[in-house]
PDB file of C-alpha atoms in Angstrom:
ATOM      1  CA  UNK Y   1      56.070  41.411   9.399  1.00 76.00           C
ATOM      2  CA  UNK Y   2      55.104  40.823   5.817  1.00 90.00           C
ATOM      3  CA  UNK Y   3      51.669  42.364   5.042  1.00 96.00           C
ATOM      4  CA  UNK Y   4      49.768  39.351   3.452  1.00 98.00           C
ATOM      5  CA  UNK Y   5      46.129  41.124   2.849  1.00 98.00           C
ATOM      6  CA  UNK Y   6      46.163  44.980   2.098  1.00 98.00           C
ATOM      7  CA  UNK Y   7      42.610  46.314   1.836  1.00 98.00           C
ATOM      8  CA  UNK Y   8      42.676  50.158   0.759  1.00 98.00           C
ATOM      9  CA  UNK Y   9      39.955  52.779   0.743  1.00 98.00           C
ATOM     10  CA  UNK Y  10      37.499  50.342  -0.518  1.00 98.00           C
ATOM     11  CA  UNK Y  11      33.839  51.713  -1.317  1.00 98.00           C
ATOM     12  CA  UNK Y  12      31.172  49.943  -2.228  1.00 98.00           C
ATOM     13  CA  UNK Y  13      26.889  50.756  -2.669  1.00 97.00           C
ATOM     14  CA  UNK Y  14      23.732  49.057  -4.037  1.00 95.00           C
ATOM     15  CA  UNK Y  15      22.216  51.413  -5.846  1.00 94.00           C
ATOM     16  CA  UNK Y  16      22.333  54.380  -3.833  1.00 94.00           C
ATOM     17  CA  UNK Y  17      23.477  52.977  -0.899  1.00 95.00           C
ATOM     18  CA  UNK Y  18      26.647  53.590   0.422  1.00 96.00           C
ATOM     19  CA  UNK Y  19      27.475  49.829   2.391  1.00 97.00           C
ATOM     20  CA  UNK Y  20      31.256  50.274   2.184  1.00 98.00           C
ATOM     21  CA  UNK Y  21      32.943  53.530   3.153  1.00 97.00           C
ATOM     22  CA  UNK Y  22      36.345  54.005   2.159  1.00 98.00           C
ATOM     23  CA  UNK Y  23      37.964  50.870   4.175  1.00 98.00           C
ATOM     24  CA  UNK Y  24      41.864  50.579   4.496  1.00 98.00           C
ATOM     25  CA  UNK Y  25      43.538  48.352   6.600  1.00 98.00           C
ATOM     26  CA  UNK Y  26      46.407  45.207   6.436  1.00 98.00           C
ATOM     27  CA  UNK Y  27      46.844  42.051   7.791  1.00 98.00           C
ATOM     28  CA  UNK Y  28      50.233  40.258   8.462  1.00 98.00           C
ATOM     29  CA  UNK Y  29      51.571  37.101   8.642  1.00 97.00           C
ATOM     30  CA  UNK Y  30      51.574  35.067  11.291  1.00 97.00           C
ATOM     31  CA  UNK Y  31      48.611  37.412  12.791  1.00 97.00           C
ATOM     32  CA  UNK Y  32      45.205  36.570  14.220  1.00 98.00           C
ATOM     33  CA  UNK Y  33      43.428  39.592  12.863  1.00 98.00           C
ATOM     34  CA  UNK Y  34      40.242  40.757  14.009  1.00 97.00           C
ATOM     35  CA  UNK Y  35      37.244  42.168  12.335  1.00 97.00           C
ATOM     36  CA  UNK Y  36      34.335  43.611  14.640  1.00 94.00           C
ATOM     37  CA  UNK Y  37      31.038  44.953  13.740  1.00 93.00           C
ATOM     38  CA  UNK Y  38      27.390  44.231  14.919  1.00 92.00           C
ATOM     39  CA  UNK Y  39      25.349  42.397  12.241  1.00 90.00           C
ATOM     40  CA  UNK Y  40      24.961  44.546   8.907  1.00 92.00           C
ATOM     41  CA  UNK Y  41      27.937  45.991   9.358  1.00 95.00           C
ATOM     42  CA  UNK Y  42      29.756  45.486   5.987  1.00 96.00           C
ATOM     43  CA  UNK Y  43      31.620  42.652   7.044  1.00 96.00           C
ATOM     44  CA  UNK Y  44      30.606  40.007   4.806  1.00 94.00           C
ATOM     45  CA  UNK Y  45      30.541  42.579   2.151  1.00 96.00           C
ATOM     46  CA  UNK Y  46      34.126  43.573   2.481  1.00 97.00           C
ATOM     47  CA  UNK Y  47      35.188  39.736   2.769  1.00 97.00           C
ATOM     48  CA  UNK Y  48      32.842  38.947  -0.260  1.00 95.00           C
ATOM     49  CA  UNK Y  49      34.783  41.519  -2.161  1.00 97.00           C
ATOM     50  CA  UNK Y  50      38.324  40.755  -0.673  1.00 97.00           C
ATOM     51  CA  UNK Y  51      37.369  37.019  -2.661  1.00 95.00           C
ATOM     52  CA  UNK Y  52      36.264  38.253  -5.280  1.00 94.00           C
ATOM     53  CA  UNK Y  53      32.377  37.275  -5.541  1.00 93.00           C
ATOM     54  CA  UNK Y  54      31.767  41.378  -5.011  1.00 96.00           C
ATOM     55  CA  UNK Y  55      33.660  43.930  -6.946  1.00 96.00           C
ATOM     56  CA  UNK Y  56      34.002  47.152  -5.186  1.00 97.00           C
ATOM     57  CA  UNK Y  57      33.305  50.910  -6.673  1.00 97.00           C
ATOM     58  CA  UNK Y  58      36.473  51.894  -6.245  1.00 98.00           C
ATOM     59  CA  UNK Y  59      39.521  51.249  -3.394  1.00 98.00           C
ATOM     60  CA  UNK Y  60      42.773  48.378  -4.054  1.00 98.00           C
ATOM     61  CA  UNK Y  61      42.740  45.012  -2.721  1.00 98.00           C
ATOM     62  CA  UNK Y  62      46.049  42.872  -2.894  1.00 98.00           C
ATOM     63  CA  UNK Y  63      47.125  39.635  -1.844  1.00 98.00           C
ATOM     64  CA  UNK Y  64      50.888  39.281  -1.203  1.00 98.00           C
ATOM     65  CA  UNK Y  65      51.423  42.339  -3.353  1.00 97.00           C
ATOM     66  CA  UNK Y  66      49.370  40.962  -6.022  1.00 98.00           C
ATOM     67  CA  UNK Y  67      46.407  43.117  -7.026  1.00 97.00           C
ATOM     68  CA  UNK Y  68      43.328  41.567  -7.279  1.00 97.00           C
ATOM     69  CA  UNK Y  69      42.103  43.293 -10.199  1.00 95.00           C
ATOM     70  CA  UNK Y  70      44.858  42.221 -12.362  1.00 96.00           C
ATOM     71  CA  UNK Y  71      46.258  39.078 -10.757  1.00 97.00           C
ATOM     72  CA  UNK Y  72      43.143  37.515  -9.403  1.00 97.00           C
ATOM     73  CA  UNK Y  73      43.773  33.761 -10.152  1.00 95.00           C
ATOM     74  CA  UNK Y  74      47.010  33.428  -8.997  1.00 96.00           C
ATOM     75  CA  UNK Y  75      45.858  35.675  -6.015  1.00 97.00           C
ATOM     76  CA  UNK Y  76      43.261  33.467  -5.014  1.00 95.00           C
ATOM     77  CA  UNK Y  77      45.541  30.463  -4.656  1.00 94.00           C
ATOM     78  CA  UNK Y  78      46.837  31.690  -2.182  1.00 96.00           C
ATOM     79  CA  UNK Y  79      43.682  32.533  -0.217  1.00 97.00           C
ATOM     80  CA  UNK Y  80      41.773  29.264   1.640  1.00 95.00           C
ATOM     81  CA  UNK Y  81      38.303  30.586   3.424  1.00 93.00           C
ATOM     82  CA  UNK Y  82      34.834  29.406   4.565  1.00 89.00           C
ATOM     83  CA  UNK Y  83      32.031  31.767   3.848  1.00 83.00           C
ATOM     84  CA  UNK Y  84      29.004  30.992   6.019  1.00 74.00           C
ATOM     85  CA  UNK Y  85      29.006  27.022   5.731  1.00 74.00           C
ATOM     86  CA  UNK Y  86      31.477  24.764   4.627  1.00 80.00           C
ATOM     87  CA  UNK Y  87      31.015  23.845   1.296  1.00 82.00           C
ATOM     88  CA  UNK Y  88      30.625  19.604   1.655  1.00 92.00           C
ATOM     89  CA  UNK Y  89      29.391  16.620   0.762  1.00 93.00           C
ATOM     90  CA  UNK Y  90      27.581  14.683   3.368  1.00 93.00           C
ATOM     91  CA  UNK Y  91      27.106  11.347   1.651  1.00 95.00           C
ATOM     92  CA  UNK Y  92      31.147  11.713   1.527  1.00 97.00           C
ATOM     93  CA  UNK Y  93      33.871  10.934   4.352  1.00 97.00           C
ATOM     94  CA  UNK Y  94      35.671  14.156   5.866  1.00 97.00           C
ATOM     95  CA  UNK Y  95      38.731  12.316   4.001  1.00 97.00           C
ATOM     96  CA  UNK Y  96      37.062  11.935   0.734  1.00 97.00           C
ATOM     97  CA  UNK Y  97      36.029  15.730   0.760  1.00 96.00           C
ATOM     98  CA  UNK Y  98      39.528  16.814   1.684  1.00 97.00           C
ATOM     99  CA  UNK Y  99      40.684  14.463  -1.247  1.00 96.00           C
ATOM    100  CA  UNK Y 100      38.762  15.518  -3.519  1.00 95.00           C
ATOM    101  CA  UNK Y 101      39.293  19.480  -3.359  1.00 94.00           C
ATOM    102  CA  UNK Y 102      42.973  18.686  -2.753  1.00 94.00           C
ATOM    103  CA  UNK Y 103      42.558  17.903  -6.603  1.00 93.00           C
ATOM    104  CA  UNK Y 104      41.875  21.706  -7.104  1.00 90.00           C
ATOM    105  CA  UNK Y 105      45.485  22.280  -6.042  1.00 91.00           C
ATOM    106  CA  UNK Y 106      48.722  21.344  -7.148  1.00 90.00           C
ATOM    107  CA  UNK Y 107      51.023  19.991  -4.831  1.00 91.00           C
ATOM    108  CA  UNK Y 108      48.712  18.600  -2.140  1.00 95.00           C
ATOM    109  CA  UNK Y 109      49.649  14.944  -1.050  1.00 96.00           C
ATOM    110  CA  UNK Y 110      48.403  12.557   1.071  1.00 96.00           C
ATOM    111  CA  UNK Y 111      50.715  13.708   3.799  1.00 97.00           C
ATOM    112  CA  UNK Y 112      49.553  17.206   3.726  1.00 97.00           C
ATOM    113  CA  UNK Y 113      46.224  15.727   3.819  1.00 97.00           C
ATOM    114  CA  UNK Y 114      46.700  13.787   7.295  1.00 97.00           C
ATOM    115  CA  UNK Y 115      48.734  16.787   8.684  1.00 95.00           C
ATOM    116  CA  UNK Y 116      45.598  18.429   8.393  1.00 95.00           C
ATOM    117  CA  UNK Y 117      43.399  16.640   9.849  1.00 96.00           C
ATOM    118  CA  UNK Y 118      46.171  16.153  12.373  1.00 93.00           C
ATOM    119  CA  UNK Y 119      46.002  19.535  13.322  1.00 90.00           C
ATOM    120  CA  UNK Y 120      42.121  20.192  13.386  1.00 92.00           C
ATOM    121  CA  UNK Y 121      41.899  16.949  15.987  1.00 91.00           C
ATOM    122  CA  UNK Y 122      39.614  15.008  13.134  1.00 95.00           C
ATOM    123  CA  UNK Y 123      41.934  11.948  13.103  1.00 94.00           C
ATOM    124  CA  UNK Y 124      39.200   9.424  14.718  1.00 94.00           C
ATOM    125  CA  UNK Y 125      36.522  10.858  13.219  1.00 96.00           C
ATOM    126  CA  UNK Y 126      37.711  11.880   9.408  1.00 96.00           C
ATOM    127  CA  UNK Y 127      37.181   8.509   8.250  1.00 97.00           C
ATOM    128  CA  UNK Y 128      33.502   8.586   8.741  1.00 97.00           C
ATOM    129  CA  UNK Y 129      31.028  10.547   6.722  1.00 97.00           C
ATOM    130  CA  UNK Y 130      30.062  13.563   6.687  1.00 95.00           C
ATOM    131  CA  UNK Y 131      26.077  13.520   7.968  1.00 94.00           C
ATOM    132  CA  UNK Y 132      27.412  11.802  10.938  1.00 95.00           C
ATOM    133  CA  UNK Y 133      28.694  14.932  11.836  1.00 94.00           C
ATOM    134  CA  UNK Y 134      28.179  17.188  14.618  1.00 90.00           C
ATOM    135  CA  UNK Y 135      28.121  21.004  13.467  1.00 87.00           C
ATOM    136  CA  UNK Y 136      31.571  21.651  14.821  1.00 87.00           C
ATOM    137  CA  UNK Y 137      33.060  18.283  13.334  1.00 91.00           C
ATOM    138  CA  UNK Y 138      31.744  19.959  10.167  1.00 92.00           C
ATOM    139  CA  UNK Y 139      33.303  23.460  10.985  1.00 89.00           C
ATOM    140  CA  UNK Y 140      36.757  21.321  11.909  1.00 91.00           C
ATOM    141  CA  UNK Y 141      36.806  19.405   8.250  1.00 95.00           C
ATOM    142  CA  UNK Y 142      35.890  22.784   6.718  1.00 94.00           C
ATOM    143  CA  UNK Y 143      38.911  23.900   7.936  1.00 94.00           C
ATOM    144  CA  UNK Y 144      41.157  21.364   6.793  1.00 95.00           C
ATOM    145  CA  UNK Y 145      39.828  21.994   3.296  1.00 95.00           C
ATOM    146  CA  UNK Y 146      40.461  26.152   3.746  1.00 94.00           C
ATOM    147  CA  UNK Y 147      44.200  25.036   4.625  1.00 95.00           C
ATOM    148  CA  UNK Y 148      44.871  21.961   2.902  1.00 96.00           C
ATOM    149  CA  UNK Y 149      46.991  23.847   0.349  1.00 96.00           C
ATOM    150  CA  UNK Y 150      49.001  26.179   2.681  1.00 95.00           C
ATOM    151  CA  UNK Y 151      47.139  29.092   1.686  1.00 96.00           C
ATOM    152  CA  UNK Y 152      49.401  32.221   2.980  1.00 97.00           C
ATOM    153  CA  UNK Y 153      45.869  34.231   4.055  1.00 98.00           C
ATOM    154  CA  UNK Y 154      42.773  32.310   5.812  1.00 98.00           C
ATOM    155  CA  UNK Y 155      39.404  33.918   5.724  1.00 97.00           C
ATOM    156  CA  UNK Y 156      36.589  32.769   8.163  1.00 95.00           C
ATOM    157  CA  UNK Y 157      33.641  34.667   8.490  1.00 92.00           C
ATOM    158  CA  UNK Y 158      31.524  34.239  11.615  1.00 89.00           C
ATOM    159  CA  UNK Y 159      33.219  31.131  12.223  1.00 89.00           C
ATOM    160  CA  UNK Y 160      31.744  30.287  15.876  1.00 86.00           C
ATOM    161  CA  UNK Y 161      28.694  30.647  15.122  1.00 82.00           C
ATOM    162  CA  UNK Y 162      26.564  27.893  16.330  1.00 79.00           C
ATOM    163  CA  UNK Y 163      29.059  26.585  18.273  1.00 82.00           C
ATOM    164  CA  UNK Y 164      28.794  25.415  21.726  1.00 84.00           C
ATOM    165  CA  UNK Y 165      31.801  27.008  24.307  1.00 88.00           C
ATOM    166  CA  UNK Y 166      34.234  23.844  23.739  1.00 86.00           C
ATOM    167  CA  UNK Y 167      33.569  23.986  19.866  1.00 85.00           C
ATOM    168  CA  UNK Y 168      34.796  27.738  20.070  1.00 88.00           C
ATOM    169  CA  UNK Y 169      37.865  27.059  22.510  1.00 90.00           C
ATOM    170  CA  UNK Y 170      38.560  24.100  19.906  1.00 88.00           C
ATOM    171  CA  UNK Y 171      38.471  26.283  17.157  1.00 89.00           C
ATOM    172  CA  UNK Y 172      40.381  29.294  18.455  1.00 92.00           C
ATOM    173  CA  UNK Y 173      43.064  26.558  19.684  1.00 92.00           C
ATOM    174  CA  UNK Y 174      43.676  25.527  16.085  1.00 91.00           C
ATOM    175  CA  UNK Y 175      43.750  28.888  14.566  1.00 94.00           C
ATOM    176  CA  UNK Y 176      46.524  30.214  17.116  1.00 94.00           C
ATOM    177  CA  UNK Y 177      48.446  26.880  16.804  1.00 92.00           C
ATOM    178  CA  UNK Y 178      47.803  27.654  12.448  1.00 92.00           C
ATOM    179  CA  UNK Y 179      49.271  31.175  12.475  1.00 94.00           C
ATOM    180  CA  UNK Y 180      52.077  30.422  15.053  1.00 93.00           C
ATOM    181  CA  UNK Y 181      53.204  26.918  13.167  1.00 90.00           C
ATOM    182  CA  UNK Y 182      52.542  27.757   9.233  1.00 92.00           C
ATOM    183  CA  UNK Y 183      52.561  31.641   9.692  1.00 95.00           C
ATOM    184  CA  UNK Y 184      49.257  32.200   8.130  1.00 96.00           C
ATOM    185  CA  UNK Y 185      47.685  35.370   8.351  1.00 98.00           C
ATOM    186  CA  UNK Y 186      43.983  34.893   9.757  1.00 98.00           C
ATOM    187  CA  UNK Y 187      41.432  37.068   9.256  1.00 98.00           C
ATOM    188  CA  UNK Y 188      37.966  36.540  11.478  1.00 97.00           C
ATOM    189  CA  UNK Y 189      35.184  38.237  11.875  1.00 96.00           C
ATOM    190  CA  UNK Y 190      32.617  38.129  14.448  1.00 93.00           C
ATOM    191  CA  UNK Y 191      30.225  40.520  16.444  1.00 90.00           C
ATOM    192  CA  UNK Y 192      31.449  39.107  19.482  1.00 87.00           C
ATOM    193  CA  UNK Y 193      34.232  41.226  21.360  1.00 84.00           C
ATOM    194  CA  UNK Y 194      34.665  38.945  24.071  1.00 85.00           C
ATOM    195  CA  UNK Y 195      36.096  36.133  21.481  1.00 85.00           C
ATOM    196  CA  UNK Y 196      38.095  38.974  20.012  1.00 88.00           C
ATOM    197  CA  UNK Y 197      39.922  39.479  23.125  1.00 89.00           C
ATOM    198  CA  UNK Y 198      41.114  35.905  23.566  1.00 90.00           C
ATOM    199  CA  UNK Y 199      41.811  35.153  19.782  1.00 93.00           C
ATOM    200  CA  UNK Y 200      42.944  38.237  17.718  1.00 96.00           C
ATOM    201  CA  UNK Y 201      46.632  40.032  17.795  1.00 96.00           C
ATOM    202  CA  UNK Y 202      44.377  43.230  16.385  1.00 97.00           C
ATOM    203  CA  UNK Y 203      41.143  43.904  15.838  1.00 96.00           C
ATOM    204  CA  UNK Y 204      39.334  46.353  13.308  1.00 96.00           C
ATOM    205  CA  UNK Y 205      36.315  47.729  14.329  1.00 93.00           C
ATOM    206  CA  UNK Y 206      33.090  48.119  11.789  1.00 96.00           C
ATOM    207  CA  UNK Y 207      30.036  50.157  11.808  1.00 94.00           C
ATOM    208  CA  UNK Y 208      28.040  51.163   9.219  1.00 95.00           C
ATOM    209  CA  UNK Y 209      30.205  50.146   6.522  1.00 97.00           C
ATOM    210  CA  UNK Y 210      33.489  52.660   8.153  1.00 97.00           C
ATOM    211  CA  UNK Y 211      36.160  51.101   9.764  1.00 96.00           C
ATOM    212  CA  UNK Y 212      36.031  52.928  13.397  1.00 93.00           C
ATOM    213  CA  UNK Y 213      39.546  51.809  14.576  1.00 91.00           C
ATOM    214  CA  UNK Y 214      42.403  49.649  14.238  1.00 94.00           C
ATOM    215  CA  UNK Y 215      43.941  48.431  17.513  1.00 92.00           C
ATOM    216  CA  UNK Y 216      46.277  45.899  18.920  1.00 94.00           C
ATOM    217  CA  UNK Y 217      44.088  43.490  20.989  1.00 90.00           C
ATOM    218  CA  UNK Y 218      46.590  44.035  24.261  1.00 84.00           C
ATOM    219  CA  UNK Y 219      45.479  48.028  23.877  1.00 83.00           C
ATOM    220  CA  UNK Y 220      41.992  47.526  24.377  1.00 70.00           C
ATOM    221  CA  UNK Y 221      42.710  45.175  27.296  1.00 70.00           C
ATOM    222  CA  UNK Y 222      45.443  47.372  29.179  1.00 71.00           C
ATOM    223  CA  UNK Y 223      42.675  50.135  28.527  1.00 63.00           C
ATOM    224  CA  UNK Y 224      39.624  48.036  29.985  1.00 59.00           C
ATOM    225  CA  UNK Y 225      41.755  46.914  33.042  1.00 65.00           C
ATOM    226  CA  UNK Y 226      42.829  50.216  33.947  1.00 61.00           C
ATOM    227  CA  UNK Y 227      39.145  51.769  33.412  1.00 53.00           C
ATOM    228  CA  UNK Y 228      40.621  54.045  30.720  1.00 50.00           C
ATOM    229  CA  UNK Y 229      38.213  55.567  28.220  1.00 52.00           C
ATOM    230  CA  UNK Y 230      38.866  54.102  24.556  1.00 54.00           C
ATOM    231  CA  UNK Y 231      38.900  56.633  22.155  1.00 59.00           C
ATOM    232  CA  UNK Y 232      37.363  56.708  18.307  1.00 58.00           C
ATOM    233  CA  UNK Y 233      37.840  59.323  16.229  1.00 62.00           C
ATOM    234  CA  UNK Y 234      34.866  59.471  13.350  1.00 60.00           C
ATOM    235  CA  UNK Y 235      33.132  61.602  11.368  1.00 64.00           C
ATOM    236  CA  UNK Y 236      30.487  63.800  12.512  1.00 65.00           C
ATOM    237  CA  UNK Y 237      27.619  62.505  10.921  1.00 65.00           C
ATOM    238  CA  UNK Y 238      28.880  58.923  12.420  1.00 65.00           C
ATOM    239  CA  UNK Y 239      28.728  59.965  16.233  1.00 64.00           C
ATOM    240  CA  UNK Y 240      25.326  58.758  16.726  1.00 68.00           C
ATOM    241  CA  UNK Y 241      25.893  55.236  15.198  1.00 66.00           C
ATOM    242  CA  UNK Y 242      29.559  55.324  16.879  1.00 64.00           C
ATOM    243  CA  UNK Y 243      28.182  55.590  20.467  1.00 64.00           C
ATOM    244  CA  UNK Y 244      25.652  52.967  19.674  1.00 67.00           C
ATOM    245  CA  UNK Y 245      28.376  50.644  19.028  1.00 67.00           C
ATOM    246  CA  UNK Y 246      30.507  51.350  21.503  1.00 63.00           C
ATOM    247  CA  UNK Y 247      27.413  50.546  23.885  1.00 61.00           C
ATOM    248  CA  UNK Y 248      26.987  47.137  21.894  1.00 61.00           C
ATOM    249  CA  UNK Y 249      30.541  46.068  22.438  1.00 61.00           C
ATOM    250  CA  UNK Y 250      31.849  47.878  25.947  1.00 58.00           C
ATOM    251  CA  UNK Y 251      28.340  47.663  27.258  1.00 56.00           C
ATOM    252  CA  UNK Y 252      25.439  50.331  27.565  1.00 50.00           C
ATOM    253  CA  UNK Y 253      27.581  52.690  30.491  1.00 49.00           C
ATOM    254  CA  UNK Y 254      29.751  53.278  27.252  1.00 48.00           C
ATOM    255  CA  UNK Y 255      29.703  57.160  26.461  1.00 45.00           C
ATOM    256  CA  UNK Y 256      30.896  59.519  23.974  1.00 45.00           C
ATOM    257  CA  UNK Y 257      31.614  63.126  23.490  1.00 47.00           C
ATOM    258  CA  UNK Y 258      33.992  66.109  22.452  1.00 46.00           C
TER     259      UNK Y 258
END
């Protein structure tokens, strides 16, 4: 698999603290890729800097073997993403907001445009505007607007949040059926584990700015279903933090030692 995102010991502090700590890790195409971590762990941080709105201390970031640093432009072209909220205009149809950030982009027609909101289920409901909207009508049009130019990487941050359980199954139906159809890579992050297991191909696991772990999705399952104990290996000084997140994700009978 082609390795769409490559994220390589990235640092980053405010002032003098340390927030990022010397985060590697890639993300393929076609792949739903996880990224784990209780709140404050450094994940909007790292995705603020993987776009561009942060720049890190030190560490590479490339998209499609294109460095950020140097090719940043053309590199973000090929990145479509939702930070927090969808960025859109209520007084405006779902239609009229795809249309008019399909401007932004060369190449988008109106057939794209209805293949999009095809494939986010907005069909009846696209032609109406936006403050009509439920919250995860809005999080479906966002969508359409993060993919409306075939980006090759897709960045959602928290995504389900605020979503009720058939919003979530919604969404995580369209982002499978996006990285099987138009082999996107999709990057998500979320402090949920339980979502992890039933939308992500591999998850990364954050705490305290340091990626814990990088593991298949089918690992951690085969482990939890045969009681296994899931090893981390961290730094000393991390233990303490490291067994409090294990207890946060695997639940509070998780344990740690040697």
């Amino acid at each position: 698999m082609e390795a769409v995102l490559r994220v390589k010991n990235l640092n980053k502090s405010f002032g003098s603290r340390p927030v990022i700590r010397d985060v590697s890790f890639d993300v393929y195409s076609g792949e739903i890729f996880g990224f784990l971590g209780p709140n404050g762990a450094g994940k909007t941080t790292t995705i603020k800097m993987i776009l561009g709105f942060l720049f890190p201390d030190s560490g590479e970031i490339s998209i499609c073997d294109l460095d950020l640093k140097k090719h940043y432009e053309k590199a973000m072209n090929l990145v479509g993403g939702i930070v927090e909220n969808p960025e859109l205009y209520k007084e405006m149809t779902g239609y009229e907001n795809l249309r008019m950030y399909a401007r932004l982009h060369d190449g988008v027609t109106e057939e794209r445009i209805q293949e999009v909101v095809r494939l986010v289920g907005m069909q009846n409901r696209a032609g109406e505007k936006l403050k009509k909207y439920s919250l995860g009508m809005k999080q479906r049009i966002g969508l359409a607007q993060a993919i409306v130019h075939r980006p090759r990487l897709l960045i959602l941050d928290e995504p389900t949040n605020g979503l009720d359980p058939a919003g979530i199954k919604e969404l995580r139906d369209i982002l499978k059926n996006l990285a099987h159809e138009e082999n996107t890579a999709v990057f998500v992050s979320s402090h949920m584990l339980a979502e992890m297991e039933l939308m992500c191909d591999r998850v990364a696991i954050i705490d305290g700015g340091a990626v814990l772990d990088v593991k298949p999705i089918a690992d951690i399952l085969h482990m939890a279903s045969k009681q296994e104990a899931y090893r981390f290996e961290v730094n000393p000084e991390n233990i303490e933090k490291a067994a409090e997140l294990a207890a946060e994700l695997f639940g509070k009978d998780a344990l740690y030692g040697g």
